[in-house]
PDB file of N, CA and C in Angstrom:
ATOM      1  N   MET A   1     134.396  33.228 -93.789  1.00  0.00           N
ATOM      2  CA  MET A   1     134.405  34.604 -94.241  1.00  0.00           C
ATOM      3  C   MET A   1     133.413  35.427 -93.421  1.00  0.00           C
ATOM      4  N   ILE A   2     132.255  34.838 -93.155  1.00  0.00           N
ATOM      5  CA  ILE A   2     131.235  35.544 -92.370  1.00  0.00           C
ATOM      6  C   ILE A   2     131.770  35.869 -90.981  1.00  0.00           C
ATOM      7  N   SER A   3     132.475  34.923 -90.394  1.00  0.00           N
ATOM      8  CA  SER A   3     133.058  35.156 -89.077  1.00  0.00           C
ATOM      9  C   SER A   3     134.027  36.328 -89.109  1.00  0.00           C
ATOM     10  N   GLY A   4     134.868  36.375 -90.125  1.00  0.00           N
ATOM     11  CA  GLY A   4     135.831  37.470 -90.252  1.00  0.00           C
ATOM     12  C   GLY A   4     135.161  38.812 -90.454  1.00  0.00           C
ATOM     13  N   VAL A   5     134.124  38.841 -91.280  1.00  0.00           N
ATOM     14  CA  VAL A   5     133.402  40.099 -91.504  1.00  0.00           C
ATOM     15  C   VAL A   5     132.741  40.560 -90.208  1.00  0.00           C
ATOM     16  N   LEU A   6     132.151  39.633 -89.457  1.00  0.00           N
ATOM     17  CA  LEU A   6     131.552  40.011 -88.169  1.00  0.00           C
ATOM     18  C   LEU A   6     132.602  40.546 -87.200  1.00  0.00           C
ATOM     19  N   ILE A   7     133.776  39.925 -87.192  1.00  0.00           N
ATOM     20  CA  ILE A   7     134.857  40.404 -86.327  1.00  0.00           C
ATOM     21  C   ILE A   7     135.288  41.803 -86.758  1.00  0.00           C
ATOM     22  N   GLY A   8     135.436  42.025 -88.063  1.00  0.00           N
ATOM     23  CA  GLY A   8     135.845  43.338 -88.560  1.00  0.00           C
ATOM     24  C   GLY A   8     134.840  44.428 -88.246  1.00  0.00           C
ATOM     25  N   ILE A   9     133.569  44.148 -88.488  1.00  0.00           N
ATOM     26  CA  ILE A   9     132.529  45.145 -88.182  1.00  0.00           C
ATOM     27  C   ILE A   9     132.415  45.351 -86.681  1.00  0.00           C
ATOM     28  N   GLY A  10     132.509  44.266 -85.930  1.00  0.00           N
ATOM     29  CA  GLY A  10     132.436  44.380 -84.472  1.00  0.00           C
ATOM     30  C   GLY A  10     133.584  45.181 -83.897  1.00  0.00           C
ATOM     31  N   PHE A  11     134.783  44.991 -84.455  1.00  0.00           N
ATOM     32  CA  PHE A  11     135.938  45.775 -83.996  1.00  0.00           C
ATOM     33  C   PHE A  11     135.735  47.249 -84.305  1.00  0.00           C
ATOM     34  N   PHE A  12     135.277  47.541 -85.506  1.00  0.00           N
ATOM     35  CA  PHE A  12     135.085  48.926 -85.918  1.00  0.00           C
ATOM     36  C   PHE A  12     134.040  49.626 -85.061  1.00  0.00           C
ATOM     37  N   SER A  13     132.992  48.919 -84.713  1.00  0.00           N
ATOM     38  CA  SER A  13     131.883  49.545 -83.982  1.00  0.00           C
ATOM     39  C   SER A  13     131.768  49.027 -82.555  1.00  0.00           C
ATOM     40  N   ALA A  14     132.878  48.622 -81.957  1.00  0.00           N
ATOM     41  CA  ALA A  14     132.845  48.023 -80.614  1.00  0.00           C
ATOM     42  C   ALA A  14     132.236  48.948 -79.566  1.00  0.00           C
ATOM     43  N   PHE A  15     132.503  50.231 -79.656  1.00  0.00           N
ATOM     44  CA  PHE A  15     132.005  51.156 -78.646  1.00  0.00           C
ATOM     45  C   PHE A  15     130.602  51.654 -78.949  1.00  0.00           C
ATOM     46  N   SER A  16     130.041  51.197 -80.073  1.00  0.00           N
ATOM     47  CA  SER A  16     128.682  51.596 -80.442  1.00  0.00           C
ATOM     48  C   SER A  16     127.746  50.399 -80.469  1.00  0.00           C
ATOM     49  N   GLY A  17     128.037  49.405 -79.686  1.00  0.00           N
ATOM     50  CA  GLY A  17     127.189  48.221 -79.627  1.00  0.00           C
ATOM     51  C   GLY A  17     127.661  47.093 -80.520  1.00  0.00           C
ATOM     52  N   GLY A  18     128.766  47.255 -81.192  1.00  0.00           N
ATOM     53  CA  GLY A  18     129.272  46.223 -82.089  1.00  0.00           C
ATOM     54  C   GLY A  18     129.983  45.088 -81.381  1.00  0.00           C
ATOM     55  N   ILE A  19     130.105  45.174 -80.082  1.00  0.00           N
ATOM     56  CA  ILE A  19     130.788  44.124 -79.326  1.00  0.00           C
ATOM     57  C   ILE A  19     130.072  42.790 -79.494  1.00  0.00           C
ATOM     58  N   LEU A  20     128.750  42.820 -79.678  1.00  0.00           N
ATOM     59  CA  LEU A  20     128.009  41.575 -79.895  1.00  0.00           C
ATOM     60  C   LEU A  20     128.380  40.947 -81.232  1.00  0.00           C
ATOM     61  N   LEU A  21     128.589  41.766 -82.259  1.00  0.00           N
ATOM     62  CA  LEU A  21     129.035  41.238 -83.548  1.00  0.00           C
ATOM     63  C   LEU A  21     130.440  40.653 -83.434  1.00  0.00           C
ATOM     64  N   LEU A  22     131.293  41.340 -82.686  1.00  0.00           N
ATOM     65  CA  LEU A  22     132.645  40.849 -82.470  1.00  0.00           C
ATOM     66  C   LEU A  22     132.617  39.497 -81.762  1.00  0.00           C
ATOM     67  N   LEU A  23     131.810  39.389 -80.728  1.00  0.00           N
ATOM     68  CA  LEU A  23     131.692  38.125 -79.997  1.00  0.00           C
ATOM     69  C   LEU A  23     131.093  37.026 -80.866  1.00  0.00           C
ATOM     70  N   ALA A  24     130.091  37.355 -81.675  1.00  0.00           N
ATOM     71  CA  ALA A  24     129.497  36.363 -82.577  1.00  0.00           C
ATOM     72  C   ALA A  24     130.534  35.854 -83.571  1.00  0.00           C
ATOM     73  N   GLY A  25     131.333  36.762 -84.124  1.00  0.00           N
ATOM     74  CA  GLY A  25     132.389  36.356 -85.044  1.00  0.00           C
ATOM     75  C   GLY A  25     133.425  35.468 -84.377  1.00  0.00           C
ATOM     76  N   LEU A  26     133.782  35.801 -83.143  1.00  0.00           N
ATOM     77  CA  LEU A  26     134.745  34.976 -82.411  1.00  0.00           C
ATOM     78  C   LEU A  26     134.181  33.592 -82.100  1.00  0.00           C
ATOM     79  N   VAL A  27     132.901  33.525 -81.747  1.00  0.00           N
ATOM     80  CA  VAL A  27     132.263  32.229 -81.470  1.00  0.00           C
ATOM     81  C   VAL A  27     132.257  31.370 -82.730  1.00  0.00           C
ATOM     82  N   ILE A  28     131.919  31.973 -83.866  1.00  0.00           N
ATOM     83  CA  ILE A  28     131.932  31.224 -85.121  1.00  0.00           C
ATOM     84  C   ILE A  28     133.351  30.770 -85.454  1.00  0.00           C
ATOM     85  N   GLY A  29     134.334  31.637 -85.237  1.00  0.00           N
ATOM     86  CA  GLY A  29     135.724  31.282 -85.499  1.00  0.00           C
ATOM     87  C   GLY A  29     136.213  30.149 -84.607  1.00  0.00           C
ATOM     88  N   VAL A  30     135.881  30.193 -83.325  1.00  0.00           N
ATOM     89  CA  VAL A  30     136.284  29.119 -82.405  1.00  0.00           C
ATOM     90  C   VAL A  30     135.579  27.818 -82.782  1.00  0.00           C
ATOM     91  N   THR A  31     134.308  27.905 -83.159  1.00  0.00           N
ATOM     92  CA  THR A  31     133.577  26.716 -83.591  1.00  0.00           C
ATOM     93  C   THR A  31     134.236  26.121 -84.833  1.00  0.00           C
ATOM     94  N   LEU A  32     134.659  26.964 -85.749  1.00  0.00           N
ATOM     95  CA  LEU A  32     135.373  26.505 -86.942  1.00  0.00           C
ATOM     96  C   LEU A  32     136.650  25.774 -86.552  1.00  0.00           C
ATOM     97  N   PHE A  33     137.385  26.334 -85.609  1.00  0.00           N
ATOM     98  CA  PHE A  33     138.629  25.719 -85.172  1.00  0.00           C
ATOM     99  C   PHE A  33     138.371  24.359 -84.526  1.00  0.00           C
ATOM    100  N   ILE A  34     137.347  24.267 -83.699  1.00  0.00           N
ATOM    101  CA  ILE A  34     137.035  23.007 -83.020  1.00  0.00           C
ATOM    102  C   ILE A  34     136.572  21.956 -84.031  1.00  0.00           C
ATOM    103  N   ARG A  35     135.739  22.362 -84.969  1.00  0.00           N
ATOM    104  CA  ARG A  35     135.232  21.411 -85.968  1.00  0.00           C
ATOM    105  C   ARG A  35     136.335  20.923 -86.891  1.00  0.00           C
ATOM    106  N   ARG A  36     137.296  21.769 -87.186  1.00  0.00           N
ATOM    107  CA  ARG A  36     138.389  21.387 -88.092  1.00  0.00           C
ATOM    108  C   ARG A  36     139.536  20.730 -87.342  1.00  0.00           C
ATOM    109  N   ARG A  37     139.435  20.627 -86.051  1.00  0.00           N
ATOM    110  CA  ARG A  37     140.430  19.985 -85.186  1.00  0.00           C
ATOM    111  C   ARG A  37     141.843  20.513 -85.409  1.00  0.00           C
ATOM    112  N   GLY A  38     141.954  21.827 -85.482  1.00  0.00           N
ATOM    113  CA  GLY A  38     143.261  22.453 -85.569  1.00  0.00           C
ATOM    114  C   GLY A  38     143.799  22.632 -86.971  1.00  0.00           C
ATOM    115  N   ARG A  39     143.139  22.086 -87.992  1.00  0.00           N
ATOM    116  CA  ARG A  39     143.616  22.301 -89.357  1.00  0.00           C
ATOM    117  C   ARG A  39     143.371  23.741 -89.758  1.00  0.00           C
ATOM    118  N   ARG A  40     144.126  24.196 -90.742  1.00  0.00           N
ATOM    119  CA  ARG A  40     144.058  25.605 -91.123  1.00  0.00           C
ATOM    120  C   ARG A  40     142.957  25.922 -92.125  1.00  0.00           C
ATOM    121  N   GLN A  41     142.155  24.989 -92.501  1.00  0.00           N
ATOM    122  CA  GLN A  41     141.114  25.254 -93.483  1.00  0.00           C
ATOM    123  C   GLN A  41     140.132  26.278 -92.934  1.00  0.00           C
ATOM    124  N   GLY A  42     139.842  27.281 -93.725  1.00  0.00           N
ATOM    125  CA  GLY A  42     138.889  28.307 -93.321  1.00  0.00           C
ATOM    126  C   GLY A  42     139.501  29.525 -92.656  1.00  0.00           C
ATOM    127  N   TRP A  43     140.709  29.394 -92.127  1.00  0.00           N
ATOM    128  CA  TRP A  43     141.330  30.528 -91.439  1.00  0.00           C
ATOM    129  C   TRP A  43     141.718  31.659 -92.389  1.00  0.00           C
ATOM    130  N   PRO A  44     142.176  31.364 -93.611  1.00  0.00           N
ATOM    131  CA  PRO A  44     142.485  32.488 -94.509  1.00  0.00           C
ATOM    132  C   PRO A  44     141.269  33.371 -94.775  1.00  0.00           C
ATOM    133  N   ALA A  45     140.111  32.774 -94.938  1.00  0.00           N
ATOM    134  CA  ALA A  45     138.902  33.568 -95.177  1.00  0.00           C
ATOM    135  C   ALA A  45     138.543  34.397 -93.948  1.00  0.00           C
ATOM    136  N   LEU A  46     138.748  33.845 -92.763  1.00  0.00           N
ATOM    137  CA  LEU A  46     138.467  34.597 -91.536  1.00  0.00           C
ATOM    138  C   LEU A  46     139.395  35.806 -91.439  1.00  0.00           C
ATOM    139  N   LEU A  47     140.686  35.597 -91.682  1.00  0.00           N
ATOM    140  CA  LEU A  47     141.635  36.712 -91.624  1.00  0.00           C
ATOM    141  C   LEU A  47     141.320  37.761 -92.679  1.00  0.00           C
ATOM    142  N   TYR A  48     141.055  37.300 -93.904  1.00  0.00           N
ATOM    143  CA  TYR A  48     140.751  38.235 -94.980  1.00  0.00           C
ATOM    144  C   TYR A  48     139.476  39.011 -94.676  1.00  0.00           C
ATOM    145  N   GLY A  49     138.449  38.324 -94.214  1.00  0.00           N
ATOM    146  CA  GLY A  49     137.179  38.990 -93.899  1.00  0.00           C
ATOM    147  C   GLY A  49     137.329  40.032 -92.809  1.00  0.00           C
ATOM    148  N   ALA A  50     138.060  39.692 -91.747  1.00  0.00           N
ATOM    149  CA  ALA A  50     138.263  40.640 -90.651  1.00  0.00           C
ATOM    150  C   ALA A  50     139.067  41.846 -91.114  1.00  0.00           C
ATOM    151  N   GLY A  51     140.120  41.597 -91.880  1.00  0.00           N
ATOM    152  CA  GLY A  51     140.967  42.697 -92.338  1.00  0.00           C
ATOM    153  C   GLY A  51     140.273  43.599 -93.335  1.00  0.00           C
ATOM    154  N   ILE A  52     139.612  43.011 -94.321  1.00  0.00           N
ATOM    155  CA  ILE A  52     139.016  43.823 -95.372  1.00  0.00           C
ATOM    156  C   ILE A  52     137.786  44.574 -94.866  1.00  0.00           C
ATOM    157  N   ALA A  53     137.012  43.970 -93.968  1.00  0.00           N
ATOM    158  CA  ALA A  53     135.844  44.675 -93.419  1.00  0.00           C
ATOM    159  C   ALA A  53     136.284  45.899 -92.624  1.00  0.00           C
ATOM    160  N   THR A  54     137.304  45.733 -91.783  1.00  0.00           N
ATOM    161  CA  THR A  54     137.806  46.864 -91.007  1.00  0.00           C
ATOM    162  C   THR A  54     138.395  47.932 -91.925  1.00  0.00           C
ATOM    163  N   ALA A  55     139.178  47.504 -92.920  1.00  0.00           N
ATOM    164  CA  ALA A  55     139.799  48.469 -93.834  1.00  0.00           C
ATOM    165  C   ALA A  55     138.753  49.239 -94.634  1.00  0.00           C
ATOM    166  N   LEU A  56     137.733  48.555 -95.116  1.00  0.00           N
ATOM    167  CA  LEU A  56     136.698  49.236 -95.889  1.00  0.00           C
ATOM    168  C   LEU A  56     135.909  50.227 -95.045  1.00  0.00           C
ATOM    169  N   LEU A  57     135.684  49.898 -93.788  1.00  0.00           N
ATOM    170  CA  LEU A  57     134.948  50.821 -92.921  1.00  0.00           C
ATOM    171  C   LEU A  57     135.803  52.034 -92.543  1.00  0.00           C
ATOM    172  N   LEU A  58     137.114  51.875 -92.508  1.00  0.00           N
ATOM    173  CA  LEU A  58     138.000  52.996 -92.171  1.00  0.00           C
ATOM    174  C   LEU A  58     138.421  53.806 -93.393  1.00  0.00           C
ATOM    175  N   LEU A  59     138.214  53.274 -94.589  1.00  0.00           N
ATOM    176  CA  LEU A  59     138.676  53.926 -95.806  1.00  0.00           C
ATOM    177  C   LEU A  59     138.180  55.365 -95.975  1.00  0.00           C
ATOM    178  N   PRO A  60     136.914  55.684 -95.698  1.00  0.00           N
ATOM    179  CA  PRO A  60     136.492  57.085 -95.841  1.00  0.00           C
ATOM    180  C   PRO A  60     137.258  58.046 -94.940  1.00  0.00           C
ATOM    181  N   TYR A  61     137.659  57.589 -93.759  1.00  0.00           N
ATOM    182  CA  TYR A  61     138.406  58.447 -92.835  1.00  0.00           C
ATOM    183  C   TYR A  61     139.861  58.608 -93.266  1.00  0.00           C
ATOM    184  N   ILE A  62     140.347  57.680 -94.101  1.00  0.00           N
ATOM    185  CA  ILE A  62     141.701  57.782 -94.624  1.00  0.00           C
ATOM    186  C   ILE A  62     141.719  58.694 -95.851  1.00  0.00           C
ATOM    187  N   LEU A  63     140.755  58.492 -96.751  1.00  0.00           N
ATOM    188  CA  LEU A  63     140.719  59.263 -97.989  1.00  0.00           C
ATOM    189  C   LEU A  63     140.343  60.723 -97.768  1.00  0.00           C
ATOM    190  N   GLN A  64     139.464  60.967 -96.807  1.00  0.00           N
ATOM    191  CA  GLN A  64     139.035  62.340 -96.513  1.00  0.00           C
ATOM    192  C   GLN A  64     139.088  62.542 -95.002  1.00  0.00           C
ATOM    193  N   PRO A  65     140.272  62.886 -94.477  1.00  0.00           N
ATOM    194  CA  PRO A  65     140.430  63.030 -93.023  1.00  0.00           C
ATOM    195  C   PRO A  65     139.527  64.131 -92.472  1.00  0.00           C
ATOM    196  N   PRO A  66     139.135  63.977 -91.211  1.00  0.00           N
ATOM    197  CA  PRO A  66     138.317  65.018 -90.589  1.00  0.00           C
ATOM    198  C   PRO A  66     139.102  66.323 -90.449  1.00  0.00           C
ATOM    199  N   PRO A  67     138.404  67.442 -90.331  1.00  0.00           N
ATOM    200  CA  PRO A  67     139.093  68.737 -90.240  1.00  0.00           C
ATOM    201  C   PRO A  67     140.029  68.846 -89.039  1.00  0.00           C
ATOM    202  N   CYS A  68     139.773  68.098 -88.000  1.00  0.00           N
ATOM    203  CA  CYS A  68     140.619  68.195 -86.818  1.00  0.00           C
ATOM    204  C   CYS A  68     142.021  67.663 -87.079  1.00  0.00           C
ATOM    205  N   ALA A  69     142.217  66.857 -88.126  1.00  0.00           N
ATOM    206  CA  ALA A  69     143.548  66.310 -88.421  1.00  0.00           C
ATOM    207  C   ALA A  69     144.531  67.415 -88.794  1.00  0.00           C
ATOM    208  N   ASN A  70     144.047  68.495 -89.388  1.00  0.00           N
ATOM    209  CA  ASN A  70     144.924  69.598 -89.767  1.00  0.00           C
ATOM    210  C   ASN A  70     145.252  70.506 -88.592  1.00  0.00           C
ATOM    211  N   GLY A  71     144.296  70.661 -87.682  1.00  0.00           N
ATOM    212  CA  GLY A  71     144.483  71.590 -86.576  1.00  0.00           C
ATOM    213  C   GLY A  71     145.115  70.990 -85.348  1.00  0.00           C
ATOM    214  N   GLY A  72     145.247  69.668 -85.271  1.00  0.00           N
ATOM    215  CA  GLY A  72     145.851  69.035 -84.105  1.00  0.00           C
ATOM    216  C   GLY A  72     144.964  69.094 -82.881  1.00  0.00           C
ATOM    217  N   ASP A  73     143.667  69.062 -83.069  1.00  0.00           N
ATOM    218  CA  ASP A  73     142.719  69.097 -81.959  1.00  0.00           C
ATOM    219  C   ASP A  73     142.909  67.869 -81.065  1.00  0.00           C
ATOM    220  N   ALA A  74     142.663  68.030 -79.785  1.00  0.00           N
ATOM    221  CA  ALA A  74     142.866  66.945 -78.830  1.00  0.00           C
ATOM    222  C   ALA A  74     141.892  65.797 -79.048  1.00  0.00           C
ATOM    223  N   GLY A  75     140.755  66.031 -79.689  1.00  0.00           N
ATOM    224  CA  GLY A  75     139.762  64.985 -79.904  1.00  0.00           C
ATOM    225  C   GLY A  75     139.941  64.234 -81.204  1.00  0.00           C
ATOM    226  N   CYS A  76     141.030  64.454 -81.906  1.00  0.00           N
ATOM    227  CA  CYS A  76     141.250  63.830 -83.204  1.00  0.00           C
ATOM    228  C   CYS A  76     142.158  62.612 -83.046  1.00  0.00           C
ATOM    229  N   TYR A  77     141.730  61.505 -83.615  1.00  0.00           N
ATOM    230  CA  TYR A  77     142.487  60.258 -83.502  1.00  0.00           C
ATOM    231  C   TYR A  77     142.940  59.770 -84.868  1.00  0.00           C
ATOM    232  N   GLN A  78     143.414  60.664 -85.718  1.00  0.00           N
ATOM    233  CA  GLN A  78     143.785  60.305 -87.077  1.00  0.00           C
ATOM    234  C   GLN A  78     144.967  59.341 -87.109  1.00  0.00           C
ATOM    235  N   ALA A  79     145.931  59.494 -86.226  1.00  0.00           N
ATOM    236  CA  ALA A  79     147.081  58.581 -86.194  1.00  0.00           C
ATOM    237  C   ALA A  79     146.631  57.169 -85.837  1.00  0.00           C
ATOM    238  N   PHE A  80     145.707  57.065 -84.893  1.00  0.00           N
ATOM    239  CA  PHE A  80     145.156  55.752 -84.523  1.00  0.00           C
ATOM    240  C   PHE A  80     144.402  55.149 -85.701  1.00  0.00           C
ATOM    241  N   THR A  81     143.640  55.975 -86.413  1.00  0.00           N
ATOM    242  CA  THR A  81     142.878  55.504 -87.561  1.00  0.00           C
ATOM    243  C   THR A  81     143.811  54.977 -88.648  1.00  0.00           C
ATOM    244  N   ILE A  82     144.865  55.707 -88.929  1.00  0.00           N
ATOM    245  CA  ILE A  82     145.821  55.276 -89.953  1.00  0.00           C
ATOM    246  C   ILE A  82     146.529  53.991 -89.524  1.00  0.00           C
ATOM    247  N   GLY A  83     146.910  53.894 -88.274  1.00  0.00           N
ATOM    248  CA  GLY A  83     147.551  52.687 -87.767  1.00  0.00           C
ATOM    249  C   GLY A  83     146.639  51.477 -87.826  1.00  0.00           C
ATOM    250  N   THR A  84     145.392  51.667 -87.442  1.00  0.00           N
ATOM    251  CA  THR A  84     144.418  50.577 -87.482  1.00  0.00           C
ATOM    252  C   THR A  84     144.156  50.147 -88.921  1.00  0.00           C
ATOM    253  N   PHE A  85     144.076  51.107 -89.827  1.00  0.00           N
ATOM    254  CA  PHE A  85     143.885  50.802 -91.242  1.00  0.00           C
ATOM    255  C   PHE A  85     145.054  49.972 -91.769  1.00  0.00           C
ATOM    256  N   ALA A  86     146.277  50.357 -91.403  1.00  0.00           N
ATOM    257  CA  ALA A  86     147.456  49.620 -91.852  1.00  0.00           C
ATOM    258  C   ALA A  86     147.452  48.185 -91.328  1.00  0.00           C
ATOM    259  N   VAL A  87     147.091  48.008 -90.066  1.00  0.00           N
ATOM    260  CA  VAL A  87     147.021  46.658 -89.494  1.00  0.00           C
ATOM    261  C   VAL A  87     145.933  45.841 -90.193  1.00  0.00           C
ATOM    262  N   ALA A  88     144.796  46.469 -90.485  1.00  0.00           N
ATOM    263  CA  ALA A  88     143.712  45.759 -91.172  1.00  0.00           C
ATOM    264  C   ALA A  88     144.148  45.301 -92.560  1.00  0.00           C
ATOM    265  N   ILE A  89     144.879  46.148 -93.278  1.00  0.00           N
ATOM    266  CA  ILE A  89     145.379  45.771 -94.602  1.00  0.00           C
ATOM    267  C   ILE A  89     146.373  44.612 -94.480  1.00  0.00           C
ATOM    268  N   ILE A  90     147.232  44.653 -93.477  1.00  0.00           N
ATOM    269  CA  ILE A  90     148.203  43.570 -93.270  1.00  0.00           C
ATOM    270  C   ILE A  90     147.487  42.262 -92.958  1.00  0.00           C
ATOM    271  N   VAL A  91     146.449  42.314 -92.127  1.00  0.00           N
ATOM    272  CA  VAL A  91     145.682  41.111 -91.798  1.00  0.00           C
ATOM    273  C   VAL A  91     145.002  40.557 -93.051  1.00  0.00           C
ATOM    274  N   ALA A  92     144.419  41.430 -93.866  1.00  0.00           N
ATOM    275  CA  ALA A  92     143.769  40.984 -95.101  1.00  0.00           C
ATOM    276  C   ALA A  92     144.792  40.356 -96.056  1.00  0.00           C
ATOM    277  N   LEU A  93     145.953  40.973 -96.192  1.00  0.00           N
ATOM    278  CA  LEU A  93     146.990  40.416 -97.065  1.00  0.00           C
ATOM    279  C   LEU A  93     147.532  39.089 -96.533  1.00  0.00           C
ATOM    280  N   ALA A  94     147.620  38.973 -95.213  1.00  0.00           N
ATOM    281  CA  ALA A  94     148.041  37.697 -94.617  1.00  0.00           C
ATOM    282  C   ALA A  94     147.021  36.603 -94.934  1.00  0.00           C
ATOM    283  N   GLY A  95     145.740  36.952 -94.866  1.00  0.00           N
ATOM    284  CA  GLY A  95     144.702  35.986 -95.225  1.00  0.00           C
ATOM    285  C   GLY A  95     144.825  35.542 -96.667  1.00  0.00           C
ATOM    286  N   LEU A  96     145.091  36.485 -97.566  1.00  0.00           N
ATOM    287  CA  LEU A  96     145.285  36.126 -98.978  1.00  0.00           C
ATOM    288  C   LEU A  96     146.520  35.245 -99.163  1.00  0.00           C
ATOM    289  N   ALA A  97     147.603  35.583 -98.465  1.00  0.00           N
ATOM    290  CA  ALA A  97     148.825  34.782 -98.575  1.00  0.00           C
ATOM    291  C   ALA A  97     148.594  33.361 -98.071  1.00  0.00           C
ATOM    292  N   PHE A  98     147.919  33.218 -96.941  1.00  0.00           N
ATOM    293  CA  PHE A  98     147.611  31.887 -96.421  1.00  0.00           C
ATOM    294  C   PHE A  98     146.705  31.110 -97.362  1.00  0.00           C
ATOM    295  N   ALA A  99     145.791  31.801 -98.023  1.00  0.00           N
ATOM    296  CA  ALA A  99     144.904  31.134 -98.980  1.00  0.00           C
ATOM    297  C   ALA A  99     145.699  30.601-100.167  1.00  0.00           C
ATOM    298  N   ILE A 100     146.656  31.382-100.644  1.00  0.00           N
ATOM    299  CA  ILE A 100     147.490  30.926-101.763  1.00  0.00           C
ATOM    300  C   ILE A 100     148.312  29.710-101.352  1.00  0.00           C
ATOM    301  N   VAL A 101     148.873  29.748-100.147  1.00  0.00           N
ATOM    302  CA  VAL A 101     149.641  28.606 -99.649  1.00  0.00           C
ATOM    303  C   VAL A 101     148.741  27.386 -99.519  1.00  0.00           C
ATOM    304  N   GLU A 102     147.541  27.583 -99.011  1.00  0.00           N
ATOM    305  CA  GLU A 102     146.602  26.470 -98.832  1.00  0.00           C
ATOM    306  C   GLU A 102     146.189  25.877-100.175  1.00  0.00           C
ATOM    307  N   LEU A 103     146.009  26.709-101.185  1.00  0.00           N
ATOM    308  CA  LEU A 103     145.616  26.218-102.509  1.00  0.00           C
ATOM    309  C   LEU A 103     146.762  25.494-103.216  1.00  0.00           C
ATOM    310  N   ARG A 104     147.988  25.898-102.965  1.00  0.00           N
ATOM    311  CA  ARG A 104     149.134  25.272-103.621  1.00  0.00           C
ATOM    312  C   ARG A 104     149.552  23.981-102.942  1.00  0.00           C
ATOM    313  N   ARG A 105     149.108  23.763-101.725  1.00  0.00           N
ATOM    314  CA  ARG A 105     149.473  22.561-100.988  1.00  0.00           C
ATOM    315  C   ARG A 105     148.751  21.356-101.599  1.00  0.00           C
ATOM    316  N   PRO A 106     149.459  20.245-101.801  1.00  0.00           N
ATOM    317  CA  PRO A 106     148.781  19.071-102.355  1.00  0.00           C
ATOM    318  C   PRO A 106     147.747  18.528-101.357  1.00  0.00           C
ATOM    319  N   PRO A 107     146.636  17.980-101.849  1.00  0.00           N
ATOM    320  CA  PRO A 107     145.602  17.460-100.948  1.00  0.00           C
ATOM    321  C   PRO A 107     146.122  16.282-100.120  1.00  0.00           C
ATOM    322  N   ARG A 108     145.623  16.216 -98.908  1.00  0.00           N
ATOM    323  CA  ARG A 108     146.008  15.111 -98.014  1.00  0.00           C
ATOM    324  C   ARG A 108     145.197  13.880 -98.373  1.00  0.00           C
ATOM    325  N   ALA A 109     145.847  12.764 -98.260  1.00  0.00           N
ATOM    326  CA  ALA A 109     145.155  11.505 -98.604  1.00  0.00           C
ATOM    327  C   ALA A 109     144.378  10.967 -97.437  1.00  0.00           C
TER     328      ALA A 109
END
């Protein structure tokens, strides 16, 4: 989950120095993959963390759009913000779906 949250925050703030958080999250995620030897354990939390962190950070811009969204100013990226928010929600929901599948799967012997 921590890896996913770092990836989400790093993605949101990549151009403001968040690239280090993004890289740290990716390193933790790759380490998780190597330690689990390809099994899916832990991946739902990573997906959920990345999706929900990004969505929560973008939520204020969705609920209260900047004034430039009404005027069509060239410096306004509201369509990109809405698209990114939608992708973040889909990633978070995919993480939840994978978690449900993982919990319903019988334990391996």
